[in-house]
């Protein structure tokens, strides 16, 4: 059911009157909302039911809808997302609303903590609210997933007014039920988060290999301290493997996921985001680099080349020149794109690593002949 302009305006008024939400049904009733209005807003996707008696505005992407402009009583096409509060503010308000109904020992965790902290998510589509309450039974309760696992005070921090698990515990919680590629998304992102507290320009320094290995290992030890008391917990072996293989040079969740597939089948670990010099003397950054095979791997994720047609054309032209310059310096390329399966990435990289000789070796053979 498509939302009508009157319904959209009514939800906008809710945000103005009550803040970003979530809102209890009693507050909606006080503003004149009837059960019928609520049913229509839920059916059209304008509102979502968090749990019984608690509703919020839809956080996810929405299709463009017709909204009344303030200057004209006519209709103008404006995406709902253009007038909705930012997703991070909505998430924070959502957690605050849940916290008022939970015991004081409750700490938001897993994907809920990751969103609050701004960490990478193995599954960005998950919307369930996760909370850890030590000693309680694990259960699902009307949009709330309760975890009863032990939680030391040292693994708890605060974001605004709510308590959440810190980056290390959050990453371990997300990594344990995952496979290695998804576990690396969580741990790589959290390792970057920890290091960025000391190195705000982390990406630039990692490209120049200017972050001391001692600092990286000290950060890694924080994850191991979280794992040490978890002997026998489900998924600990996967989480330990992800911590051991984590690399803060990973620049995106897609790069971490791709590398996870390579490592899972025993491929040699690539160097990540390495500065390389082309035949012209210009410097470029290679996503994945195997120096001994003179191979550069490129993970072409969504948005890598821009969003507008002009940006994409300019970026593709620059990328073509970049690749030609690096190939002239003896490098080979292998590429994959968003939507390729892990098996596709493994097969493509494997062929480039093991079946094709490095370009430099071919040139040497020709010179020798």
XYZ file of C-alpha atoms in Angstrom:
369
model
C 0.000 0.000 0.000
C 1.506 3.360 -1.047
C 1.460 6.055 1.617
C -0.887 8.979 1.036
C 0.353 12.535 1.445
C -1.973 13.071 4.443
C -0.462 10.054 6.206
C 3.069 11.266 5.522
C 2.229 14.699 6.889
C 0.682 13.095 9.974
C 3.912 11.170 10.642
C 5.947 14.359 10.089
C 3.796 16.021 12.748
C 4.595 13.141 15.097
C 8.314 13.774 14.701
C 7.820 17.494 15.357
C 5.628 16.890 18.417
C 7.325 13.895 20.060
C 10.847 13.807 18.666
C 12.378 11.057 16.510
C 10.681 8.209 18.433
C 9.926 5.439 19.156
C 6.544 6.452 20.577
C 4.170 4.584 22.915
C 0.666 4.060 21.597
C -0.706 6.224 24.434
C 1.249 9.231 23.109
C -0.125 8.621 19.605
C -3.674 8.471 20.974
C -3.197 11.788 22.776
C -2.322 13.366 19.406
C -5.548 12.045 17.853
C -4.294 8.847 16.232
C -7.028 6.247 15.867
C -6.459 2.473 15.508
C -7.358 2.816 11.820
C -4.736 5.497 11.225
C -2.144 3.336 12.943
C -3.043 0.279 10.826
C -2.749 2.295 7.597
C 0.607 3.780 8.599
C 1.946 0.299 9.383
C 0.568 -1.180 6.133
C 2.129 1.598 4.025
C 5.521 1.275 5.725
C 5.547 4.738 7.303
C 5.640 3.247 10.807
C 7.079 0.037 12.187
C 6.013 -1.806 15.310
C 9.017 -2.159 17.598
C 7.121 -4.277 20.120
C 3.646 -4.275 21.605
C 2.502 -0.710 22.237
C 5.688 0.894 20.831
C 6.019 2.345 17.313
C 8.641 4.281 15.357
C 9.186 5.796 11.965
C 10.610 3.467 9.336
C 14.434 3.752 9.393
C 15.286 1.974 6.158
C 15.362 3.307 2.616
C 11.999 4.333 1.269
C 10.754 5.010 -2.216
C 10.040 8.600 -3.242
C 6.662 9.802 -2.062
C 4.514 12.855 -2.684
C 4.850 15.420 0.071
C 3.059 18.767 0.370
C 5.408 21.716 0.134
C 5.195 24.530 2.650
C 5.015 27.161 -0.086
C 2.257 25.514 -2.082
C -0.762 23.381 -1.349
C 0.127 21.304 -4.400
C 2.352 18.229 -4.276
C 6.086 17.970 -4.858
C 8.070 14.765 -5.276
C 10.410 14.540 -2.286
C 11.936 11.363 -0.858
C 10.723 10.642 2.670
C 14.367 10.089 3.646
C 15.069 13.739 2.814
C 12.918 14.939 5.703
C 13.370 12.055 8.150
C 15.809 12.369 11.057
C 19.246 10.799 10.413
C 19.361 7.026 10.889
C 21.904 7.214 13.736
C 19.652 9.592 15.681
C 16.667 7.359 15.063
C 18.614 4.330 16.262
C 19.750 6.147 19.388
C 16.173 7.190 20.150
C 14.976 3.658 19.508
C 17.451 2.243 22.034
C 16.510 4.920 24.561
C 12.838 3.950 24.264
C 13.638 0.275 24.782
C 15.937 1.068 27.722
C 13.071 2.620 29.669
C 11.310 -0.750 29.642
C 14.353 -2.878 30.548
C 16.081 -3.670 33.859
C 19.092 -1.558 34.830
C 21.456 -4.487 34.141
C 20.488 -4.541 30.453
C 23.210 -3.564 27.982
C 22.557 -3.192 24.251
C 24.822 -5.521 22.285
C 25.517 -7.250 18.975
C 24.120 -5.356 15.965
C 22.416 -2.752 18.185
C 25.704 -1.822 19.851
C 27.522 -1.896 16.505
C 25.098 0.629 15.018
C 25.363 2.864 18.074
C 29.183 2.787 17.894
C 29.348 3.175 14.109
C 31.010 -0.211 13.497
C 30.874 -2.323 10.346
C 27.964 -4.776 10.247
C 28.184 -8.323 8.854
C 24.443 -8.087 8.096
C 23.330 -4.439 7.658
C 19.736 -5.522 6.985
C 19.147 -6.870 10.512
C 16.768 -4.668 12.506
C 16.228 -6.758 15.663
C 17.220 -4.997 18.894
C 19.774 -7.047 20.831
C 20.346 -6.700 24.552
C 22.555 -8.649 26.961
C 21.195 -9.221 30.465
C 23.558 -11.524 32.383
C 21.837 -14.478 34.021
C 18.628 -14.326 31.988
C 17.544 -16.993 29.523
C 18.248 -16.381 25.846
C 14.958 -15.545 24.158
C 13.160 -13.516 21.515
C 10.581 -11.136 22.938
C 8.490 -9.089 20.474
C 11.319 -7.573 18.423
C 13.844 -7.825 21.234
C 16.496 -10.538 21.380
C 17.778 -11.151 24.903
C 21.201 -12.724 25.485
C 21.925 -14.039 28.964
C 25.693 -14.406 28.634
C 28.190 -13.094 31.161
C 29.277 -9.511 30.597
C 32.086 -7.916 32.629
C 31.802 -4.220 33.440
C 35.045 -3.577 31.529
C 33.224 -4.460 28.285
C 30.467 -1.881 28.777
C 30.510 1.717 27.580
C 27.875 4.395 26.996
C 26.618 6.108 23.882
C 24.488 9.055 24.867
C 22.132 7.850 27.554
C 22.289 4.115 26.859
C 24.722 1.384 27.892
C 26.232 -0.672 25.054
C 28.944 -3.282 24.768
C 32.283 -1.770 23.750
C 33.823 -2.233 20.295
C 35.858 -5.337 21.196
C 33.026 -7.243 22.864
C 30.584 -6.161 20.141
C 32.866 -7.449 17.380
C 33.396 -10.765 19.169
C 29.625 -11.168 19.682
C 29.041 -10.548 15.972
C 31.911 -12.792 14.873
C 31.035 -15.886 16.944
C 27.910 -16.975 15.013
C 29.419 -16.018 11.631
C 31.627 -17.650 9.031
C 35.139 -16.253 8.605
C 34.309 -13.735 5.814
C 31.513 -12.143 7.861
C 33.467 -12.382 11.110
C 36.310 -10.407 9.504
C 33.883 -7.588 8.657
C 33.080 -7.191 12.356
C 36.627 -7.578 13.684
C 38.422 -5.535 10.990
C 35.980 -2.683 11.530
C 36.273 -2.806 15.318
C 40.088 -2.997 15.160
C 40.056 0.130 12.995
C 37.691 1.769 15.503
C 40.053 1.050 18.410
C 43.146 2.269 16.541
C 41.434 5.412 15.259
C 41.209 6.666 18.843
C 45.008 7.059 18.753
C 45.428 7.596 15.000
C 42.607 9.816 13.646
C 44.171 9.753 10.144
C 44.290 5.955 10.202
C 43.725 5.296 6.483
C 46.533 7.590 5.360
C 48.927 6.200 7.965
C 48.058 2.590 7.133
C 48.708 3.210 3.433
C 52.143 4.571 4.352
C 52.655 1.731 6.869
C 53.148 4.427 9.488
C 51.188 2.787 12.334
C 53.586 0.950 14.686
C 53.076 -2.795 14.718
C 53.204 -2.576 18.521
C 50.094 -0.366 18.488
C 48.241 -2.819 16.234
C 49.170 -5.807 18.419
C 48.211 -3.909 21.585
C 44.781 -3.252 20.067
C 44.492 -6.894 18.989
C 45.253 -8.001 22.557
C 42.088 -6.205 23.731
C 40.017 -8.585 21.612
C 41.944 -11.583 22.939
C 41.205 -10.411 26.507
C 37.497 -10.507 25.654
C 37.839 -14.007 24.174
C 39.874 -15.559 26.997
C 36.917 -16.072 29.406
C 34.738 -17.480 26.592
C 36.229 -20.985 26.570
C 33.545 -23.373 25.320
C 31.220 -20.660 23.996
C 29.740 -21.360 20.533
C 31.720 -19.816 17.685
C 34.793 -18.859 19.721
C 37.154 -20.593 17.289
C 35.839 -18.525 14.398
C 36.117 -15.326 16.444
C 39.708 -16.193 17.435
C 40.612 -16.845 13.818
C 39.108 -13.501 12.789
C 41.056 -11.662 15.505
C 44.305 -13.355 14.451
C 43.726 -12.458 10.787
C 42.251 -8.975 11.305
C 43.937 -6.158 9.407
C 43.179 -2.476 10.081
C 44.340 -1.629 6.545
C 41.047 -3.010 5.210
C 39.176 -0.004 3.855
C 35.621 -1.368 3.652
C 33.376 -4.239 4.767
C 33.406 -5.536 1.190
C 37.202 -5.755 1.200
C 37.126 -7.614 4.536
C 34.485 -10.051 3.273
C 36.421 -10.690 0.064
C 39.664 -11.318 1.961
C 37.838 -13.668 4.309
C 36.960 -15.961 1.419
C 40.575 -16.042 0.239
C 41.884 -16.876 3.702
C 39.162 -19.444 4.353
C 40.469 -21.604 1.474
C 44.136 -21.144 2.365
C 45.204 -18.535 -0.180
C 48.214 -16.404 0.748
C 47.166 -13.263 2.599
C 47.402 -10.136 0.441
C 48.777 -6.812 1.558
C 45.938 -4.317 1.762
C 45.762 -0.821 0.291
C 49.413 -0.590 -0.667
C 50.973 2.450 -2.339
C 52.480 1.353 -5.684
C 54.411 3.237 -8.348
C 53.445 3.095 -12.018
C 55.779 3.266 -15.001
C 55.250 7.041 -15.132
C 56.462 7.417 -11.538
C 52.974 8.272 -10.260
C 51.764 6.615 -7.067
C 48.543 4.617 -6.769
C 46.847 2.494 -4.110
C 46.177 -1.192 -4.800
C 43.301 -2.798 -2.851
C 44.910 -6.260 -2.587
C 48.561 -6.825 -3.483
C 50.613 -10.008 -3.889
C 54.108 -8.672 -4.600
C 55.711 -12.027 -5.416
C 53.100 -12.634 -8.129
C 53.053 -9.005 -9.298
C 49.282 -9.139 -8.859
C 46.809 -6.440 -7.833
C 43.287 -7.409 -6.780
C 40.529 -4.814 -7.078
C 37.220 -5.115 -5.186
C 34.865 -2.825 -7.077
C 32.123 -2.180 -4.554
C 28.980 -0.089 -4.951
C 29.802 3.616 -5.226
C 33.535 3.143 -5.833
C 33.361 5.143 -9.052
C 30.908 7.791 -7.890
C 27.157 8.201 -8.061
C 26.452 10.602 -10.941
C 27.090 9.809 -14.608
C 29.780 12.510 -14.830
C 31.561 11.178 -11.742
C 31.432 7.613 -13.050
C 32.766 8.569 -16.495
C 35.636 10.568 -15.004
C 36.475 7.833 -12.494
C 36.446 5.085 -15.130
C 38.726 7.142 -17.366
C 41.142 7.696 -14.494
C 40.984 4.002 -13.558
C 41.804 2.960 -17.123
C 44.856 5.248 -17.116
C 45.886 3.979 -13.688
C 45.686 0.335 -14.739
C 47.665 0.980 -17.935
C 50.385 2.777 -15.959
C 50.695 -0.048 -13.430
C 50.616 -2.744 -16.119
C 53.462 -0.952 -17.865
C 55.380 -1.293 -14.592
C 54.865 -5.081 -14.636
C 51.716 -5.492 -12.548
C 48.717 -7.686 -13.425
C 45.099 -7.126 -12.377
C 42.229 -9.313 -11.207
C 38.841 -7.744 -10.461
C 35.536 -8.667 -8.871
C 32.392 -6.668 -8.178
C 29.578 -6.441 -5.667
C 27.259 -9.365 -6.247
C 30.012 -11.853 -7.081
C 29.862 -14.890 -4.810
C 32.696 -15.946 -2.542
C 33.299 -18.935 -4.826
C 33.599 -16.613 -7.835
C 36.140 -14.431 -6.045
C 38.184 -17.464 -4.952
C 38.177 -18.950 -8.472
C 39.111 -15.682 -10.153
C 41.893 -14.798 -7.720
C 43.123 -18.408 -7.682
C 43.526 -18.474 -11.467
C 45.463 -15.220 -11.379
C 47.688 -16.374 -8.505
C 48.478 -19.914 -9.555
C 47.813 -20.354 -13.276
C 49.141 -17.142 -14.830
C 52.863 -16.373 -14.407
C 53.824 -12.886 -13.240
C 54.224 -10.473 -16.158
C 57.816 -9.760 -15.105
C 58.677 -13.477 -15.491
C 57.191 -13.570 -18.997
C 59.246 -10.540 -19.994
C 62.408 -12.115 -18.590
C 61.761 -15.336 -20.543
C 61.298 -13.378 -23.726
C 64.531 -11.458 -23.160
C 66.329 -14.759 -22.498
C 64.974 -16.250 -25.712
